[in-house]
Amino acid sequence: LRRVSHELKTPLASIREGAELLADEAVGKLTDAQSEVASLVQASSVDLQRQIENLLNFNLRDALDTSLNVTSFSLTELVDELRNRHLLTLGSNNLVIDFDARVDHCNGDREKLRITLDNLITNAVRYSPRDTIISITSSRTRNTTVIEVHDQGPGVPEHDREFIFRPFYQGSNTSGKHVRGTGIGLSV
């Protein structure tokens, strides 16, 4: 999987670079329709890279040292970083991510939390209706930081809930949108 993922990343880097050049109009002025297509190619290439990274993380999870790299970090900075990764999709669907940071500093493994939170935000962005708000809150209960992601999407159907953390499980698509992932996001 590492070898295949590497082979996928090489042409993907060229696609991303080409899409960025088009979007930046480095090769000439684009029409509105062409700009929209360039933005879609950019967003899709970022999504594809994220899926490749998820596949690698899933494959290497057991092979790598699973110890935690605990540091103190800002949740606001982490959420801002993730919000920026989704800017194109948020903008095209008129979605807003609102972060209510009752607790800003957190002690934990930032990278593992970033992966987890990014998967939750990705699902929220995919399934949220247009013109809605995705709310993220952080709070503290005793010595635990609690982070919640709420959206106005259809939610996970009751019959899918016990399976959503299984690798490669893809629940029923009740949103009516043509959205299919790999089914590994939440298992990672």
GROMACS .gro file of C-alpha atoms in nm:
model
  188
    1LEU     CA    1   0.000   0.000   0.000
    2ARG     CA    2   0.285   0.238   0.071
    3ARG     CA    3   0.430   0.177  -0.276
    4VAL     CA    4   0.093   0.215  -0.447
    5SER     CA    5   0.015   0.527  -0.245
    6HIS     CA    6   0.348   0.677  -0.348
    7GLU     CA    7   0.272   0.595  -0.712
    8LEU     CA    8  -0.065   0.772  -0.674
    9LYS     CA    9   0.084   1.078  -0.505
   10THR     CA   10   0.330   1.152  -0.788
   11PRO     CA   11   0.073   1.218  -1.063
   12LEU     CA   12  -0.158   1.376  -0.807
   13ALA     CA   13   0.110   1.636  -0.730
   14SER     CA   14   0.117   1.727  -1.101
   15ILE     CA   15  -0.262   1.753  -1.113
   16ARG     CA   16  -0.266   1.975  -0.805
   17GLU     CA   17   0.009   2.198  -0.943
   18GLY     CA   18  -0.168   2.227  -1.279
   19ALA     CA   19  -0.499   2.312  -1.112
   20GLU     CA   20  -0.329   2.577  -0.899
   21LEU     CA   21  -0.166   2.731  -1.206
   22LEU     CA   22  -0.502   2.742  -1.382
   23ALA     CA   23  -0.680   2.888  -1.078
   24ASP     CA   24  -0.407   3.152  -1.039
   25GLU     CA   25  -0.452   3.232  -1.411
   26ALA     CA   26  -0.079   3.179  -1.467
   27VAL     CA   27  -0.153   3.054  -1.819
   28GLY     CA   28  -0.405   3.322  -1.908
   29LYS     CA   29  -0.736   3.474  -1.806
   30LEU     CA   30  -1.015   3.225  -1.733
   31THR     CA   31  -1.386   3.265  -1.780
   32ASP     CA   32  -1.608   3.224  -1.474
   33ALA     CA   33  -1.701   2.872  -1.583
   34GLN     CA   34  -1.334   2.779  -1.633
   35SER     CA   35  -1.245   2.922  -1.292
   36GLU     CA   36  -1.519   2.712  -1.135
   37VAL     CA   37  -1.386   2.397  -1.302
   38ALA     CA   38  -1.029   2.477  -1.193
   39SER     CA   39  -1.155   2.520  -0.835
   40LEU     CA   40  -1.337   2.188  -0.852
   41VAL     CA   41  -1.023   2.012  -0.978
   42GLN     CA   42  -0.824   2.174  -0.697
   43ALA     CA   43  -1.075   2.067  -0.432
   44SER     CA   44  -1.100   1.714  -0.571
   45SER     CA   45  -0.724   1.673  -0.580
   46VAL     CA   46  -0.699   1.785  -0.216
   47ASP     CA   47  -0.973   1.537  -0.127
   48LEU     CA   48  -0.794   1.259  -0.315
   49GLN     CA   49  -0.470   1.335  -0.133
   50ARG     CA   50  -0.657   1.322   0.198
   51GLN     CA   51  -0.801   0.981   0.105
   52ILE     CA   52  -0.456   0.850   0.013
   53GLU     CA   53  -0.322   0.975   0.347
   54ASN     CA   54  -0.612   0.809   0.530
   55LEU     CA   55  -0.537   0.482   0.353
   56LEU     CA   56  -0.172   0.505   0.452
   57ASN     CA   57  -0.264   0.591   0.810
   58PHE     CA   58  -0.503   0.297   0.823
   59ASN     CA   59  -0.244   0.057   0.682
   60LEU     CA   60   0.038   0.175   0.907
   61ARG     CA   61  -0.168   0.210   1.223
   62ASP     CA   62  -0.075  -0.131   1.358
   63ALA     CA   63   0.279  -0.133   1.222
   64LEU     CA   64   0.380   0.198   1.375
   65ASP     CA   65   0.443   0.283   1.734
   66THR     CA   66   0.099   0.371   1.869
   67SER     CA   67   0.229   0.577   2.158
   68LEU     CA   68   0.096   0.927   2.197
   69ASN     CA   69   0.304   1.237   2.134
   70VAL     CA   70   0.143   1.452   2.401
   71THR     CA   71   0.195   1.827   2.373
   72SER     CA   72   0.004   2.138   2.471
   73PHE     CA   73  -0.156   2.312   2.173
   74SER     CA   74  -0.425   2.558   2.074
   75LEU     CA   75  -0.756   2.411   1.960
   76THR     CA   76  -0.840   2.742   1.792
   77GLU     CA   77  -0.531   2.714   1.572
   78LEU     CA   78  -0.613   2.351   1.492
   79VAL     CA   79  -0.973   2.429   1.396
   80ASP     CA   80  -0.858   2.729   1.186
   81GLU     CA   81  -0.611   2.502   1.003
   82LEU     CA   82  -0.886   2.249   0.929
   83ARG     CA   83  -1.135   2.520   0.830
   84ASN     CA   84  -0.881   2.649   0.576
   85ARG     CA   85  -0.849   2.299   0.426
   86HIS     CA   86  -1.222   2.303   0.352
   87LEU     CA   87  -1.257   2.665   0.236
   88LEU     CA   88  -1.349   2.586  -0.125
   89THR     CA   89  -1.622   2.340  -0.033
   90LEU     CA   90  -1.748   2.562   0.248
   91GLY     CA   91  -1.767   2.860   0.012
   92SER     CA   92  -1.932   2.673  -0.273
   93ASN     CA   93  -2.204   2.541  -0.040
   94ASN     CA   94  -2.232   2.860   0.168
   95LEU     CA   95  -2.142   2.669   0.483
   96VAL     CA   96  -1.986   2.824   0.792
   97ILE     CA   97  -1.776   2.654   1.058
   98ASP     CA   98  -1.834   2.821   1.394
   99PHE     CA   99  -1.595   2.732   1.677
  100ASP     CA  100  -1.698   2.804   2.035
  101ALA     CA  101  -1.371   2.759   2.222
  102ARG     CA  102  -1.472   2.741   2.587
  103VAL     CA  103  -1.139   2.562   2.624
  104ASP     CA  104  -0.858   2.665   2.390
  105HIS     CA  105  -0.548   2.486   2.511
  106CYS     CA  106  -0.546   2.110   2.509
  107ASN     CA  107  -0.293   1.847   2.610
  108GLY     CA  108  -0.287   1.554   2.373
  109ASP     CA  109  -0.151   1.414   2.050
  110ARG     CA  110  -0.217   1.702   1.810
  111GLU     CA  111  -0.162   1.501   1.492
  112LYS     CA  112  -0.396   1.220   1.595
  113LEU     CA  113  -0.659   1.474   1.701
  114ARG     CA  114  -0.611   1.659   1.370
  115ILE     CA  115  -0.681   1.340   1.173
  116THR     CA  116  -0.987   1.257   1.383
  117LEU     CA  117  -1.130   1.609   1.375
  118ASP     CA  118  -1.061   1.643   1.003
  119ASN     CA  119  -1.257   1.324   0.933
  120LEU     CA  120  -1.551   1.452   1.140
  121ILE     CA  121  -1.542   1.793   0.970
  122THR     CA  122  -1.514   1.630   0.626
  123ASN     CA  123  -1.829   1.428   0.696
  124ALA     CA  124  -2.009   1.735   0.830
  125VAL     CA  125  -1.916   1.936   0.519
  126ARG     CA  126  -2.022   1.652   0.286
  127TYR     CA  127  -2.362   1.599   0.440
  128SER     CA  128  -2.462   1.947   0.555
  129PRO     CA  129  -2.737   2.121   0.362
  130ARG     CA  130  -2.640   2.443   0.184
  131ASP     CA  131  -2.654   2.767   0.384
  132THR     CA  132  -2.607   2.605   0.726
  133ILE     CA  133  -2.361   2.622   1.013
  134ILE     CA  134  -2.129   2.348   1.133
  135SER     CA  135  -2.070   2.406   1.504
  136ILE     CA  136  -1.761   2.289   1.687
  137THR     CA  137  -1.740   2.332   2.061
  138SER     CA  138  -1.473   2.253   2.315
  139SER     CA  139  -1.529   2.220   2.687
  140ARG     CA  140  -1.364   2.058   2.983
  141THR     CA  141  -1.509   1.789   3.206
  142ARG     CA  142  -1.278   1.717   3.498
  143ASN     CA  143  -0.942   1.645   3.330
  144THR     CA  144  -1.090   1.570   2.988
  145THR     CA  145  -1.127   1.807   2.696
  146VAL     CA  146  -1.448   1.737   2.505
  147ILE     CA  147  -1.474   1.841   2.140
  148GLU     CA  148  -1.808   1.815   1.963
  149VAL     CA  149  -1.893   1.862   1.596
  150HIS     CA  150  -2.258   1.935   1.514
  151ASP     CA  151  -2.413   1.985   1.173
  152GLN     CA  152  -2.762   1.998   1.027
  153GLY     CA  153  -2.716   1.697   0.800
  154PRO     CA  154  -2.929   1.385   0.817
  155GLY     CA  155  -2.714   1.217   1.081
  156VAL     CA  156  -2.614   0.853   1.085
  157PRO     CA  157  -2.915   0.621   1.050
  158GLU     CA  158  -2.981   0.406   1.356
  159HIS     CA  159  -2.903   0.081   1.173
  160ASP     CA  160  -2.557   0.210   1.066
  161ARG     CA  161  -2.438   0.347   1.401
  162GLU     CA  162  -2.282   0.031   1.542
  163PHE     CA  163  -2.073  -0.016   1.226
  164ILE     CA  164  -1.939   0.334   1.151
  165PHE     CA  165  -1.597   0.271   1.309
  166ARG     CA  166  -1.540  -0.052   1.113
  167PRO     CA  167  -1.282  -0.023   0.837
  168PHE     CA  168  -1.430   0.017   0.488
  169TYR     CA  169  -1.788   0.031   0.615
  170GLN     CA  170  -2.001   0.267   0.411
  171GLY     CA  171  -2.341   0.337   0.555
  172SER     CA  172  -2.655   0.408   0.362
  173ASN     CA  173  -2.651   0.744   0.186
  174THR     CA  174  -2.961   0.923   0.310
  175SER     CA  175  -2.852   1.271   0.202
  176GLY     CA  176  -2.951   1.231  -0.161
  177LYS     CA  177  -2.605   1.362  -0.258
  178HIS     CA  178  -2.375   1.148  -0.470
  179VAL     CA  179  -2.106   1.121  -0.203
  180ARG     CA  180  -1.901   0.807  -0.160
  181GLY     CA  181  -1.584   0.780   0.038
  182THR     CA  182  -1.350   0.493   0.108
  183GLY     CA  183  -1.514   0.401   0.435
  184ILE     CA  184  -1.190   0.426   0.631
  185GLY     CA  185  -1.213   0.783   0.765
  186LEU     CA  186  -1.375   0.714   1.100
  187SER     CA  187  -1.190   0.385   1.151
  188VAL     CA  188  -0.860   0.574   1.131
   0.00000   0.00000   0.00000
